[in-house]
Coordinates of C-alpha atoms and ligand atoms in Angstrom, one line a residue:
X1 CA -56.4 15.8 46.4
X2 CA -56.9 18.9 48.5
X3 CA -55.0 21.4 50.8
X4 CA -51.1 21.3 50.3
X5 CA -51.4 18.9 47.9
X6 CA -52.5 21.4 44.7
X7 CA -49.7 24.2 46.1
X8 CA -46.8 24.3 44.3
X9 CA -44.3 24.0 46.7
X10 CA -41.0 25.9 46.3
X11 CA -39.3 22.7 48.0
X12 CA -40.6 19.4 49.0
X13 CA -38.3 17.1 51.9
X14 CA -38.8 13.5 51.2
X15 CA -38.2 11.9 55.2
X16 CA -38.2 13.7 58.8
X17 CA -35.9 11.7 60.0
X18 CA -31.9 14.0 61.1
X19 CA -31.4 15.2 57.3
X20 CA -34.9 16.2 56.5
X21 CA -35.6 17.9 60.2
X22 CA -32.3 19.6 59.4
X23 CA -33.1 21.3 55.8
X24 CA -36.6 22.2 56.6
X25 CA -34.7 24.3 59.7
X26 CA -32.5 25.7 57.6
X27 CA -34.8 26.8 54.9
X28 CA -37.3 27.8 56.8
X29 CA -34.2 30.3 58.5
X30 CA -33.4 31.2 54.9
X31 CA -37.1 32.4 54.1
X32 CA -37.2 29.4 51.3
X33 CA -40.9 28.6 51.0
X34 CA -43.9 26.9 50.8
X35 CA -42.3 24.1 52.2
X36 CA -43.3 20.5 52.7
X37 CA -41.7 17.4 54.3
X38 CA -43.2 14.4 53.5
X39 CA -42.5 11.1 55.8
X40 CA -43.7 7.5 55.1
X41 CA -43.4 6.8 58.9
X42 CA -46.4 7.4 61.4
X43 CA -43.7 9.7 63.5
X44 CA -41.0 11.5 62.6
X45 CA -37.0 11.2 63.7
X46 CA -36.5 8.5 60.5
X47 CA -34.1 5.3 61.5
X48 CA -34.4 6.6 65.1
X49 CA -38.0 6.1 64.9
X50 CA -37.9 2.6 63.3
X51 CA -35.2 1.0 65.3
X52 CA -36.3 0.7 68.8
X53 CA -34.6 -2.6 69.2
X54 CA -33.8 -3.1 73.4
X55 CA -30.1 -1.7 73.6
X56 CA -30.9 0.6 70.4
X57 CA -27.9 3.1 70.8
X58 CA -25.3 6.2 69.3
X59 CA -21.8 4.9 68.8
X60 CA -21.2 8.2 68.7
X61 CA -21.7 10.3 71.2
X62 CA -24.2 12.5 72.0
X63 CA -22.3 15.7 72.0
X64 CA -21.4 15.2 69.0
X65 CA -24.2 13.3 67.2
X66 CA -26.8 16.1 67.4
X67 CA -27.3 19.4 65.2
X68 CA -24.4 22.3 65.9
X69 CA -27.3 24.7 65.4
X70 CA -30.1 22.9 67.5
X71 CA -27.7 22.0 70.7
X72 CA -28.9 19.8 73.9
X73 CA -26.7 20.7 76.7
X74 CA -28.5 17.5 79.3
X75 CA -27.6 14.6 76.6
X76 CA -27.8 12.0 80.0
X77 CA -25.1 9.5 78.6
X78 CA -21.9 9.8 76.8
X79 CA -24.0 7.5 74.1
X80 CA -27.2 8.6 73.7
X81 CA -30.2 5.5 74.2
X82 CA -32.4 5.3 71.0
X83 CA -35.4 7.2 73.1
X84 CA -33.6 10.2 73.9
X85 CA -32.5 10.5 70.1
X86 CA -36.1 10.7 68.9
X87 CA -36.8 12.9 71.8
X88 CA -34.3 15.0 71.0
X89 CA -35.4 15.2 67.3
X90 CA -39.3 15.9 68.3
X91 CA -37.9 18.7 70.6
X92 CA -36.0 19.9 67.5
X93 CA -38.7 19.8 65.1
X94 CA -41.3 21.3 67.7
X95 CA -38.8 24.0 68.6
X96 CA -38.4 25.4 65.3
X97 CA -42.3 25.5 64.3
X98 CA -41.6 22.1 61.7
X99 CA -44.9 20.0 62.5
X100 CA -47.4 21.9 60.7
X101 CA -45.2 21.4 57.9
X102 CA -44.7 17.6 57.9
X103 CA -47.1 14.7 56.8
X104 CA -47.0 11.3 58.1
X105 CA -47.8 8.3 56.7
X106 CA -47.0 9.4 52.8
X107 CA -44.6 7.3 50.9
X108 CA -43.0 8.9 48.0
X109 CA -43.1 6.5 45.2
X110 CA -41.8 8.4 42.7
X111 CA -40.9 11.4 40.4
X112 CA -41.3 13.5 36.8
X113 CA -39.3 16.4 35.6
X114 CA -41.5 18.7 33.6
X115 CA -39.3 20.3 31.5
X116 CA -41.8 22.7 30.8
X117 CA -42.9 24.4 33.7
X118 CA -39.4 23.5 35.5
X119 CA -40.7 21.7 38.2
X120 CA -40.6 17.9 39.6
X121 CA -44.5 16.2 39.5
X122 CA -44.3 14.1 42.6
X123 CA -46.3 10.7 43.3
X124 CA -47.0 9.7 46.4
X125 CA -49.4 7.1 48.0
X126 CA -51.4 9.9 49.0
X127 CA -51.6 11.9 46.4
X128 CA -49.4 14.4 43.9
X129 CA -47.4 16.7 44.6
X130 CA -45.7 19.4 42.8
X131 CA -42.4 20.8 43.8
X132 CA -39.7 23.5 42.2
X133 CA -37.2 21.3 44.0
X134 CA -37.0 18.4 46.1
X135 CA -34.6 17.1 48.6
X136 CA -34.5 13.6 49.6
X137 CA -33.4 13.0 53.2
X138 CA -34.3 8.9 52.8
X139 CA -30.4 8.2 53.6
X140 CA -30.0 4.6 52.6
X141 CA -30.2 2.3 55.8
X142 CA -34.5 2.1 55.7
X143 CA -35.0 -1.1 53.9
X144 CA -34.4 -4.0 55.9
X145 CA -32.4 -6.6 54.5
X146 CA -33.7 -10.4 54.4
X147 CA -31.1 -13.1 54.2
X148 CA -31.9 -15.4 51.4
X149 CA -32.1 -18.3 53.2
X150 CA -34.1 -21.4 52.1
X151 CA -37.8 -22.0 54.1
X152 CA -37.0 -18.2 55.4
X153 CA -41.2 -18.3 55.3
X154 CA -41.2 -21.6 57.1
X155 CA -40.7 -21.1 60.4
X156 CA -44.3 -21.1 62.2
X157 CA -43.1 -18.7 65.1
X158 CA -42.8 -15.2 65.4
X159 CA -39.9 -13.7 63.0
X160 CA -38.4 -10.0 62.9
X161 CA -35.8 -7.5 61.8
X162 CA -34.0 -5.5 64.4
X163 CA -35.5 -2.3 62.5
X164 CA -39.5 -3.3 63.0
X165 CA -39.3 -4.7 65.9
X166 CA -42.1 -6.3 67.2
X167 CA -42.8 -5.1 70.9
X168 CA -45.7 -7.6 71.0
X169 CA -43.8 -10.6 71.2
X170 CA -42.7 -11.5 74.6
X171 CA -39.0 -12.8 74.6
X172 CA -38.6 -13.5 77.8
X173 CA -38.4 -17.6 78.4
X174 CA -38.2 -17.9 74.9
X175 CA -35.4 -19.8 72.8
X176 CA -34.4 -17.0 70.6
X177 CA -32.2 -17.4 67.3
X178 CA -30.4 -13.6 65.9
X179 CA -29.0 -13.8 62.8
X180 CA -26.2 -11.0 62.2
X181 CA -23.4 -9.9 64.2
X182 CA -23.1 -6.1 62.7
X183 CA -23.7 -2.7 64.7
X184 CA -27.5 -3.4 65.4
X185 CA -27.2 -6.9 66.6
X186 CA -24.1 -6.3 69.3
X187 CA -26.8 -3.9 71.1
X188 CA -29.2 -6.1 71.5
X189 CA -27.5 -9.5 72.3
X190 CA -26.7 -8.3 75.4
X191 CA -30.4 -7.7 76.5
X192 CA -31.9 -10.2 74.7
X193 CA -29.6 -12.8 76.8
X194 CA -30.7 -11.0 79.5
X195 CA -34.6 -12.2 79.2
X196 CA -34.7 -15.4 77.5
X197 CA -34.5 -18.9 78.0
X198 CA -31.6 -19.5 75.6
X199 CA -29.7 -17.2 72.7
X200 CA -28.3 -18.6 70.2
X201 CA -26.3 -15.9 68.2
X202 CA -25.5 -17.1 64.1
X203 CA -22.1 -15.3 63.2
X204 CA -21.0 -15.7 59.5
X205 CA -18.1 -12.7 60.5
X206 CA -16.6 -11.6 63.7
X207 CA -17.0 -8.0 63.5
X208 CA -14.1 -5.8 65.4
X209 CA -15.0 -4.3 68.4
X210 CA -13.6 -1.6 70.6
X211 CA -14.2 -0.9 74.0
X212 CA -16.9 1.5 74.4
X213 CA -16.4 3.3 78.0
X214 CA -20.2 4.3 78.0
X215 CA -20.9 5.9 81.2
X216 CA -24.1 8.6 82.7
X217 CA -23.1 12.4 82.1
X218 CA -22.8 13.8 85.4
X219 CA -25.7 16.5 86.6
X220 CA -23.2 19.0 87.0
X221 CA -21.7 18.5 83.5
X222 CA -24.7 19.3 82.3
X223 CA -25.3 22.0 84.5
X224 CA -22.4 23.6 82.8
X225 CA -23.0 22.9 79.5
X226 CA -26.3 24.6 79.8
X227 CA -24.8 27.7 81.8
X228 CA -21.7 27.9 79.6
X229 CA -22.4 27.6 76.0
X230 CA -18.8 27.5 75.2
X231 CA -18.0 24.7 77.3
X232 CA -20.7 22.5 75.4
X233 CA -18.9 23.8 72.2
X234 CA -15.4 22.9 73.3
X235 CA -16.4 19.3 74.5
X236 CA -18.0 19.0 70.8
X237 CA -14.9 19.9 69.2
X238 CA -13.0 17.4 71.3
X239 CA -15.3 14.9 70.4
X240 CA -15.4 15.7 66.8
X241 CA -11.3 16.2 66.3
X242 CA -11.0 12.7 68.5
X243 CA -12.9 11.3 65.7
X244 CA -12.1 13.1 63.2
X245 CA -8.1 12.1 63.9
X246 CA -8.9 8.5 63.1
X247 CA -9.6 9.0 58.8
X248 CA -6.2 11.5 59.6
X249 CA -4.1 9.2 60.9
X250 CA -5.3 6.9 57.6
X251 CA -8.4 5.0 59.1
X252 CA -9.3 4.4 55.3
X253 CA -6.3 2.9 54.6
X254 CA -4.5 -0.4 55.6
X255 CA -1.5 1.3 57.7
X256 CA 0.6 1.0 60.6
X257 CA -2.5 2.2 62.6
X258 CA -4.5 -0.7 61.6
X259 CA -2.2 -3.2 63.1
X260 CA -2.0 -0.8 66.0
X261 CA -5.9 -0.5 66.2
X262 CA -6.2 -4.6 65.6
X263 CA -3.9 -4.8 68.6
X264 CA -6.3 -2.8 70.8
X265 CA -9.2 -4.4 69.9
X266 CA -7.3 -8.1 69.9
X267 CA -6.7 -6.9 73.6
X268 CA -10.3 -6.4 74.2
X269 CA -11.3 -9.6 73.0
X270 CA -8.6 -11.5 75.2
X271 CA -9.4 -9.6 78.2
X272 CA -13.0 -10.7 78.0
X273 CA -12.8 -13.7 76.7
X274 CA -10.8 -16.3 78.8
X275 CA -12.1 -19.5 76.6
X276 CA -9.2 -20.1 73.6
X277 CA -11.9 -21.6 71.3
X278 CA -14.5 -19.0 71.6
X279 CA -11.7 -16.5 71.3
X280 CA -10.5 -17.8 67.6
X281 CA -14.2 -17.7 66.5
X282 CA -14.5 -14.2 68.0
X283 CA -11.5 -13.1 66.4
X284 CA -12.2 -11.4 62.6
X285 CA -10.3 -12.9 59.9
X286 CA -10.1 -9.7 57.8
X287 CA -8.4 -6.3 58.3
X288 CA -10.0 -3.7 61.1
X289 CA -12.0 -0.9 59.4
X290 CA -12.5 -3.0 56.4
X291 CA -16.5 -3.3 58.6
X292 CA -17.9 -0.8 60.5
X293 CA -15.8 -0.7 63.2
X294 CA -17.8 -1.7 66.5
X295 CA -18.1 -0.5 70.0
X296 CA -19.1 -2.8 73.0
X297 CA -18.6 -3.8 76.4
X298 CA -21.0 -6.0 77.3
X299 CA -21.5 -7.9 73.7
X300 CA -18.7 -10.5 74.6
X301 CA -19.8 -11.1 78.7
X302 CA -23.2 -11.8 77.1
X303 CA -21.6 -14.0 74.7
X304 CA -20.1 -16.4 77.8
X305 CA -23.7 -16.7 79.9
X306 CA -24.8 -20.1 80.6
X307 CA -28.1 -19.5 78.6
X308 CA -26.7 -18.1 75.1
X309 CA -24.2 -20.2 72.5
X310 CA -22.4 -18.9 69.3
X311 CA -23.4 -20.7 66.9
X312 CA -21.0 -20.1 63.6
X313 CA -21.4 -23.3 61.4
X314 CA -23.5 -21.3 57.9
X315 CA -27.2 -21.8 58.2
X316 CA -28.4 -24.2 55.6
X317 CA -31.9 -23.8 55.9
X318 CA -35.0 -22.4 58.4
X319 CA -37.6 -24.7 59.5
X320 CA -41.1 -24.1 60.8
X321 CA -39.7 -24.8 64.1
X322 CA -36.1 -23.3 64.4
X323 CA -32.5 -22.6 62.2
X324 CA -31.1 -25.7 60.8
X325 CA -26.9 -25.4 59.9
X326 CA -24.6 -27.4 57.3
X327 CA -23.3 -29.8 59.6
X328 CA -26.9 -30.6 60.3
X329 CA -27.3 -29.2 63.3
X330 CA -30.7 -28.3 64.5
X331 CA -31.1 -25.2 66.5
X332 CA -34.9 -25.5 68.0
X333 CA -36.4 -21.8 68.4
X334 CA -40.0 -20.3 69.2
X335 CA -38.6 -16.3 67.7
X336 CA -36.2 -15.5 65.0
X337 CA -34.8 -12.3 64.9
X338 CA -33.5 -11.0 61.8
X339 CA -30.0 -8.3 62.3
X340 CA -28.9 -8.3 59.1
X341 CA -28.9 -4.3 58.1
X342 CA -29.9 -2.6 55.3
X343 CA -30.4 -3.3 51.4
X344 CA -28.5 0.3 50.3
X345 CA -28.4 -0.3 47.0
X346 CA -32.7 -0.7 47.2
X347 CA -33.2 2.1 49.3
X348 CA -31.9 4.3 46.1
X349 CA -32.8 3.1 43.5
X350 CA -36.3 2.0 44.4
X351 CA -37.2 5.3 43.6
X352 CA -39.0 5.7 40.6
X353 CA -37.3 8.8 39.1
X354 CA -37.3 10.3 35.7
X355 CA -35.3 13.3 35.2
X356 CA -34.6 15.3 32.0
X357 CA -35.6 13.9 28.7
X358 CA -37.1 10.9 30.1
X359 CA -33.6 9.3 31.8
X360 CA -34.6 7.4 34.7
X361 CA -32.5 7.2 37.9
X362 CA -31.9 3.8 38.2
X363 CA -30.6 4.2 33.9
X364 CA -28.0 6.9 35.2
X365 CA -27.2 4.6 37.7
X366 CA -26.6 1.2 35.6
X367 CA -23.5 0.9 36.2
X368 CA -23.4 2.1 40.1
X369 CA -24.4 4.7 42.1
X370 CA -23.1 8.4 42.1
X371 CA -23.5 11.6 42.5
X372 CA -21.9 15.4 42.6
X373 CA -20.7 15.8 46.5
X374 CA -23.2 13.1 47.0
X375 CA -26.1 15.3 46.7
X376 CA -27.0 16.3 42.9
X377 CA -26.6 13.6 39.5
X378 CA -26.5 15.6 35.9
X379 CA -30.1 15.0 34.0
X380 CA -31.9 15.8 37.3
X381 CA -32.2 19.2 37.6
X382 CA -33.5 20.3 41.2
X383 CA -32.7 17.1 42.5
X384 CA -30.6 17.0 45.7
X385 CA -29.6 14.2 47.8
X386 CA -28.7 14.0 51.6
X387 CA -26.5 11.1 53.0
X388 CA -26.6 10.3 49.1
X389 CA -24.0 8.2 47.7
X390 CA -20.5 8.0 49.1
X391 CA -21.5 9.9 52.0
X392 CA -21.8 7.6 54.5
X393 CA -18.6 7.9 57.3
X394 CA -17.5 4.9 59.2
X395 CA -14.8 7.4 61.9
X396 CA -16.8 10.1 62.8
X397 CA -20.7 11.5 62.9
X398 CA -22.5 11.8 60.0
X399 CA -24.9 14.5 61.2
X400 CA -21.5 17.1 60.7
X401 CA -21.8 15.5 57.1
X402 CA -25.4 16.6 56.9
X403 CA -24.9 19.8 57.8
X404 CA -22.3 20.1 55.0
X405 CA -24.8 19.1 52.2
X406 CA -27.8 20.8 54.1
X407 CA -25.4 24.1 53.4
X408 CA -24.9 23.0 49.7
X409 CA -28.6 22.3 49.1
X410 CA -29.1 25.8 50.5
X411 CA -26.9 27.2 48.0
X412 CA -28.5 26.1 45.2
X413 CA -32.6 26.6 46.5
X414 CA -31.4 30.3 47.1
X415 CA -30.2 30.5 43.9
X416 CA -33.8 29.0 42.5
X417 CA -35.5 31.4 45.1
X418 CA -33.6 34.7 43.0
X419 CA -35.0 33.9 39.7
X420 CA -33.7 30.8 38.1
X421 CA -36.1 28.1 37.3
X422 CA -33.2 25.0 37.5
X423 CA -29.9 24.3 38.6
X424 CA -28.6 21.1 37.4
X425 CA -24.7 20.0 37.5
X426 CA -22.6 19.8 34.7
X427 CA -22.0 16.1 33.7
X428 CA -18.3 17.3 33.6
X429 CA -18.2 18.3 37.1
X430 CA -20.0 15.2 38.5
X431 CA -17.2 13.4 36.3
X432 CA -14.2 14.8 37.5
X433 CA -15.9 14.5 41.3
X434 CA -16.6 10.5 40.9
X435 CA -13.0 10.1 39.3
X436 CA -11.3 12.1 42.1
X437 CA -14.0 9.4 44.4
X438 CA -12.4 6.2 42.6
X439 CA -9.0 7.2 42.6
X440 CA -9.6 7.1 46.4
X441 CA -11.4 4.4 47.1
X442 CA -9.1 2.1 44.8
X443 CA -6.3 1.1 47.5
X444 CA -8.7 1.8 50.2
X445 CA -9.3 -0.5 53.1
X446 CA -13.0 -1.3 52.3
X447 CA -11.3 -2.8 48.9
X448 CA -8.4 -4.1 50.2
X449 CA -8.7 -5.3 53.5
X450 CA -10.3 -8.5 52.6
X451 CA -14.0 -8.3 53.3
X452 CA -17.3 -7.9 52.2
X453 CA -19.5 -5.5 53.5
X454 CA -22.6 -3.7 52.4
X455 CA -20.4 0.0 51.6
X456 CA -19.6 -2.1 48.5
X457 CA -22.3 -2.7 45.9
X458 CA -23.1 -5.9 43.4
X459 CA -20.0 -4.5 41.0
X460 CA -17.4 -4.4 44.2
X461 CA -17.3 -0.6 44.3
X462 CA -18.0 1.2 47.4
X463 CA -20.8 3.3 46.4
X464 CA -21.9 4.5 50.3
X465 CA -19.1 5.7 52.1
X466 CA -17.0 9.4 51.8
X467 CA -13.0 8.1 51.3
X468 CA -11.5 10.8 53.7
X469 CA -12.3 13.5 56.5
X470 CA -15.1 15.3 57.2
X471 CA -12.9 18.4 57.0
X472 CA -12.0 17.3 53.3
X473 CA -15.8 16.5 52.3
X474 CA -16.4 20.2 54.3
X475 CA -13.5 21.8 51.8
X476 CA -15.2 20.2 49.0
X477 CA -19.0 20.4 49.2
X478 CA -19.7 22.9 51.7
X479 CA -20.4 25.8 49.4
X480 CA -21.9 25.2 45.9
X481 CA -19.6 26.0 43.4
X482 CA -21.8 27.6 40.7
X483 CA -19.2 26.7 38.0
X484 CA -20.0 23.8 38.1
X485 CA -23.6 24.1 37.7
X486 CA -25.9 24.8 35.1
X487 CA -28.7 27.3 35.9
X488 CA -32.1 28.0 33.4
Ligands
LIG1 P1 -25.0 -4.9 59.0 O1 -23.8 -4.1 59.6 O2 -25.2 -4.9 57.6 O3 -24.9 -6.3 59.6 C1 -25.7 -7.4 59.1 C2 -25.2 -8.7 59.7 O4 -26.0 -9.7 59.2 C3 -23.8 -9.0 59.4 O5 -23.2 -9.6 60.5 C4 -23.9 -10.1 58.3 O6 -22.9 -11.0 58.2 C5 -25.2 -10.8 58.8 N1 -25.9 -11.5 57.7 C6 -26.4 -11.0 56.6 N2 -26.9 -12.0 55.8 C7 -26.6 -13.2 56.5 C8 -26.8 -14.6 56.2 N3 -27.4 -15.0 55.1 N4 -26.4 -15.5 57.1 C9 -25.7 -15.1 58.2 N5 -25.5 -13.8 58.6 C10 -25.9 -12.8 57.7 O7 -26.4 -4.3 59.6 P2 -26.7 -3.6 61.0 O8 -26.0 -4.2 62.1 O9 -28.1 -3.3 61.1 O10 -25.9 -2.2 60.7 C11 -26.1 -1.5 59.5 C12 -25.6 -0.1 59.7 O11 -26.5 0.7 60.4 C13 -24.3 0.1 60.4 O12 -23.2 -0.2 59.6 C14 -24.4 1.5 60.9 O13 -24.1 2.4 59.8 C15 -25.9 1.6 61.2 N6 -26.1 1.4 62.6 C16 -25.6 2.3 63.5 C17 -25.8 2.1 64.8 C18 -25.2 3.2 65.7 O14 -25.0 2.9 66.9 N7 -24.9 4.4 65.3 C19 -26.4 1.0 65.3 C20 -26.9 0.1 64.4 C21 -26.8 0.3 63.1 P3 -21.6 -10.7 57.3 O15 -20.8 -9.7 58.0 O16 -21.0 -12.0 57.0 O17 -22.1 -10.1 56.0

């Protein structure tokens, strides 16, 4: 291998996608170098550059989901479209001088603490790597999910997951099965019933849905955001408190505001849906917030055109011409498209890490995923995680969460750049943080409000989301405590 390759990097960024754009900033701000961000994709921006799905979408918005120190005053809509996300993102990177420090197209397969010369010996599919420190910014929604469903390899037309979509394959005319009814697949029902022949949706849960109030930022909003700095700040903080009121108020647990909120969104359904029938198949059997909590206004009009049907008999079987379902129903399709999300769990532990004394990652993690704050796991000095375990936030944005761990990361790399060769955290402390996590989660809604969704992992325990507010995850992780790490 030549070039960057031989250096010894002081810190290596695994994925340019939101997190990894955002700690390369901030180190390169903090004078932490030589740098490198490696991403497996052939562009940068991460899940906004694999999900261009039509209707691909924020459900947060704009103002809010973007970096605090990388503002864009002329976000065009209240929910930013999928395109103007990445194109924010390659502004970003561009603006503070990150491409020469990215590589496309390199997977990381895997990592070796050596003990030794205190560094981490990096694998990738182009080559090694070696790296005082690395930070992974691979989140854990990049591995599409498959359903296991018999003769899934049977069907002889073109088949696809909302996240590598194939723009080759003309839909419109077509009669095209989706499979999934989670955050990806409400955005693009609507357009896909817009093109083809016939859509015919398979729900195995009704998710909740919200209204969504999308609408274009006016010119002379934007105007003023750009002129008045302040203004832009203020509407953030609106946005973010609005949100931010929700895990408050108890959005994480079954309370009088989830029969409140179930009412809302009950009246949402009613007001768009006329038809009684379609209207108890529509309606979620579970409690609200127990799912991602959805945000739509044109998934249920789209539902009700002449050329789409709800199918929500369980699919038995695919065929190599369509979608067969238990009653023995056949569904005859010419495209499949696949919206069934993410395998976490995979996107983690796929990673072939070995950390101190020869402990591997996925052994640490036997029993279920965890981690300090979500960013750093004892035997694993160096090691730092963003949107790691129990991170994830189903109220508010998780860029604000990034931000918080991009500011803990940056603790600990300045401490490495000062003279210490490792900083690792005290199996104690990443104890007492994972107890304080459970004691949370126990009576929370994502246990207890009667679903299954993929926050939980194959033991039942919600391994991907943060239990409370941002502000709480902010008291707790923004600042590295050194106490509770161990430094060589
Ligand atoms: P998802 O929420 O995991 O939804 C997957 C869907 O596929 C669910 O409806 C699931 O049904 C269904 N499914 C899975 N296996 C099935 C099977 N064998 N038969 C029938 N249905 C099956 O995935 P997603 O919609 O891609 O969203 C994943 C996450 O990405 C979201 O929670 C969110 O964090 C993020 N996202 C965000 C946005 C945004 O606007 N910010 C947009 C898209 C995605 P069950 O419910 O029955 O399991």
């Amino acid at each position: 291998m030549t070039g960057p390759a031989r250096e010894k990097l002081a810190v290596l960024i695994v994925g340019a996608g939101f997190s990894g754009l955002a700690m390369a900033i901030r180190c390169r701000q903090a004078g932490i170098g030589p740098l490198q961000v490696i991403e497996k994709g052939d562009g940068i921006g991460g899940t906004w550059h694999d999900n261009t799905y039509p209707g691909a979408a924020c459900d947060i918005p704009s103002h809010l989901y973007s970096l605090s120190f990388a503002p864009k005053p002329d976000w065009t809509r209240m929910y930013a479209p999928q395109p103007e996300i990445l194109a924010y993102l390659r502004e970003t990177a561009e603006r503070y001088g990150l491409m020469p420090l990215i590589r496309l197209g390199t997977t990381f397969t895997g990592a070796t603490w050596d003990e030794a010369r205190a560094l981490w010996r990096v694998e990738t599919d182009r080559g090694p790597i070696e790296a005082r420190a690395i930070v992974s910014g691979m989140g854990g929604l990049h591995h599409p999910a498959y359903p296991d469903i018999p003769g899934r390899d049977a069907f002889a037309g073109p088949a696809f997951h909302t996240a590598t979509w194939d723009h080759a394959v003309d839909l419109a005319g077509k009669r095209v099965g989706i499979i999934g009814t989670g955050a990806s697949a409400i955005q693009v029902v609507p357009e896909l019933a817009k093109v083809a022949a016939h859509l015919t949706l398979f729900q195995r849960t009704p998710p909740w849905i919200m209204p969504r109030h999308d609408h274009a930022i006016p010119a002379r909003s934007r105007a003023r955001y750009r002129r008045l700095p302040l203004v832009r700040r203020l509407e953030r903080a609106r946005l973010f408190w609005l949100h931010e009121v929700r895990a408050l108020l108890g959005f994480t647990k079954v309370s009088k505001l989830t029969a409140q909120a179930e009412g809302l969104a009950r009246r949402h359904l009613a007001k768009a849906v006329r038809d009684e029938a379609l209207r108890a198949k529509l309606t979620p059997p579970y409690r609200l917030g127990c799912k991602r909590v959805l945000i739509s206004d044109d998934f249920y009009p789209a539902l009700q055109r002449a050329n789409v049907s709800l199918e929500t008999d369980g699919i038995a079987r695919i065929t190599a011409t369509g979608i067969t379902t238990e009653t023995g129903h056949s569904h005859a399709l010419d495209v499949i498209v696949y919206a069934t999300g993410f395998d976490v769990t995979a996107s983690f532990a796929r990673m072939d890490l070995v950390g101190r004394d020869g402990l591997r990652l996925t052994e640490a993690w036997a029993d279920g995923m965890g981690a300090y704050q979500g960013i750093t796991v004892a035997g694993f000095p160096n090691y730092f995680m963003l949107l790691g375990p129990n991170t994830g936030l189903g109220h508010n944005s998780v860029v604000s969460m990034i931000e918080i761990q991009v500011q803990h990361v940056l603790d600990c790399l300045k401490a490495l750049k000062t003279g210490d060769r490792s900083i690792e955290v005290r199996p104690e402390a990443q104890g007492r943080f994972l107890d304080r996590i459970r004691r949370r989660l126990a009576d929370s809604i994502w246990q207890v409000g009667g679903c299954r969704s993929w926050y939980l992992d194959a033991n039942g325990r919600n391994t991907s989301l943060w239990p409370d507010s941002v502000m709480a995850y902010r008291r707790s992780a923004r600042r590295a405590r050194m106490a509770d790490y161990r430094r060589g």
